[in-house]
Short mmCIF file of C-alpha atoms in Angstrom, two decimals:
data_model
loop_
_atom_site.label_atom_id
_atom_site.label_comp_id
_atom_site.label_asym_id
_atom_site.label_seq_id
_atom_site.Cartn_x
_atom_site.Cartn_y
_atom_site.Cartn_z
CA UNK A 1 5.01 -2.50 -31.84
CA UNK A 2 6.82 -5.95 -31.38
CA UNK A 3 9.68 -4.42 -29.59
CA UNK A 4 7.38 -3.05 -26.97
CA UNK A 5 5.43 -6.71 -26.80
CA UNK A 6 8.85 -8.06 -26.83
CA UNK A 7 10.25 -5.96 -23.66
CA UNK A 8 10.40 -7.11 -20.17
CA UNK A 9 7.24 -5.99 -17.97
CA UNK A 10 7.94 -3.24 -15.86
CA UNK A 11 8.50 -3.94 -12.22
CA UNK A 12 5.25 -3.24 -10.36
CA UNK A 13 5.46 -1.31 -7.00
CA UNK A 14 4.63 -3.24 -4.02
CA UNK A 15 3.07 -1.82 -0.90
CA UNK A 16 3.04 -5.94 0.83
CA UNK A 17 -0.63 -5.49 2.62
CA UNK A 18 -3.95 -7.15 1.80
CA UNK A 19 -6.84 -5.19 2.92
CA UNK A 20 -10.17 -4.61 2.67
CA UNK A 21 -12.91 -1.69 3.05
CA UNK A 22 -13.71 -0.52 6.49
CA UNK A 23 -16.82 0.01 7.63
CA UNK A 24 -15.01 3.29 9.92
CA UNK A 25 -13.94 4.43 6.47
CA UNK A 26 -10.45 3.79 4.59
CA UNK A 27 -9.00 -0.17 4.35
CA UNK A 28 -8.06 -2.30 7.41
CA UNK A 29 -4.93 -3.82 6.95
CA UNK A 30 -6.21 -7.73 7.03
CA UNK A 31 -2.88 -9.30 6.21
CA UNK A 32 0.87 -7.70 5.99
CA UNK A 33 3.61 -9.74 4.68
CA UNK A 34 6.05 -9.95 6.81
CA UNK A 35 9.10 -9.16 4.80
CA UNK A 36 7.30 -6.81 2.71
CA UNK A 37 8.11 -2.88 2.64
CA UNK A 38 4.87 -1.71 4.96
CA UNK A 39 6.12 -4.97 7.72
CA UNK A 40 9.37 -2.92 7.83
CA UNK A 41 7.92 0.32 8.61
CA UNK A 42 5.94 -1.30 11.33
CA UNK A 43 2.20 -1.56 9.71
CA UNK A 44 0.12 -4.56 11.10
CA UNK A 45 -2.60 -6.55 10.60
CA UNK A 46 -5.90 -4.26 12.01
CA UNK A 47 -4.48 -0.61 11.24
CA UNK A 48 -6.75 1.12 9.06
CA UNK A 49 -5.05 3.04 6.00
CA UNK A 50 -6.99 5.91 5.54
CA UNK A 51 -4.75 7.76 2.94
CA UNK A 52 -1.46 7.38 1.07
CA UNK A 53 0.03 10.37 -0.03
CA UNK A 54 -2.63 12.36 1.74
CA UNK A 55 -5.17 11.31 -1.00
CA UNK A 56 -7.60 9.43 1.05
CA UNK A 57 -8.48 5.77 0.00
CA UNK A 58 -11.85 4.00 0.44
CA UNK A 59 -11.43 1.11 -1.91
CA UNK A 60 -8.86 -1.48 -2.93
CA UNK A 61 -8.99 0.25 -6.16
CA UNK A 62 -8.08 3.66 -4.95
CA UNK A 63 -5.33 2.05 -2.85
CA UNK A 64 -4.26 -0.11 -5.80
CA UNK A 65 -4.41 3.63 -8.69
CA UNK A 66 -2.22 5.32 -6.20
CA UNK A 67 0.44 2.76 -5.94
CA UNK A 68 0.22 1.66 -9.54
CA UNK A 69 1.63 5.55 -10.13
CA UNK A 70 4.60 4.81 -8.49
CA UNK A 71 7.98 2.87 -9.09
CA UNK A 72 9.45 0.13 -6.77
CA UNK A 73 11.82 2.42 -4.44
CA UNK A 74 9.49 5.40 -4.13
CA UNK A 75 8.48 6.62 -0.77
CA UNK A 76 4.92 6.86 -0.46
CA UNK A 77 3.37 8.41 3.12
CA UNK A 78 0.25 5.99 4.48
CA UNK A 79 -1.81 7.60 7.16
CA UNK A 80 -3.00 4.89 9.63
CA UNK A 81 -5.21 4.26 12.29
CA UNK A 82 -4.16 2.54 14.99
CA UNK A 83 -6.28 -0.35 17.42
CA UNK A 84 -5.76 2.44 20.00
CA UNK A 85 -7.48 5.22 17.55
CA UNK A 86 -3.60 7.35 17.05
CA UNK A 87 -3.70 8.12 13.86
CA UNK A 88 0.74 8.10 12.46
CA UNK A 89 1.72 8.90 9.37
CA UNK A 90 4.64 6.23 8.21
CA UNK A 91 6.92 6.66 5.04
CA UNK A 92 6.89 3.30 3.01
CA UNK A 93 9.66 2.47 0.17
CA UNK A 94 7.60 0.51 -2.18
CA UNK A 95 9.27 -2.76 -3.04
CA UNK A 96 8.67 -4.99 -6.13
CA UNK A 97 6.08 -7.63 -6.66
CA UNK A 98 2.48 -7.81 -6.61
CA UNK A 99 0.03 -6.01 -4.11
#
């Protein structure tokens, strides 16, 4: 369909971490950009997402399928580890870009 080709992309949801796998289990949080949507909710470089939505997430891929099934503006729910063990649940509004 050349009307489809033709279209503009749909906006990607944007979570604004890199990360990679954790040897503890889940993804530490290796870089957070700092006016992305997880900066604003106060997630930082070393925190360890361990689930989003409470689906737990091992791989950047996981992470990456779960996002990918939302829109920019939906709230998602990462559950973190924090350098001091606490585990917090924080509510994230996805922005737009690219994870």
């Amino acid at each position: 369909n050349v009307a489809a080709m033709l279209a503009p992309a749909k906006p990607a949801p944007w979570l604004g971490v890199r990360a990679a796998v954790s040897g503890r289990g889940g993804l530490v949080v290796d870089r957070v950009d700092p006016e992305g949507p997880a900066a604003a909710v106060g997630v930082v470089v070393g925190d360890i997402i361990t689930a989003v939505d409470g689906v737990a997430v091992g791989t950047i891929d996981e992470l990456k399928a779960i996002i990918s099934h939302h829109a920019p503006d939906d709230v998602v729910t990462l559950t973190v580890i924090r350098a001091d063990q606490t585990s917090i649940d924080v509510a994230v509004t996805l922005g737009t870009g690219s994870m």
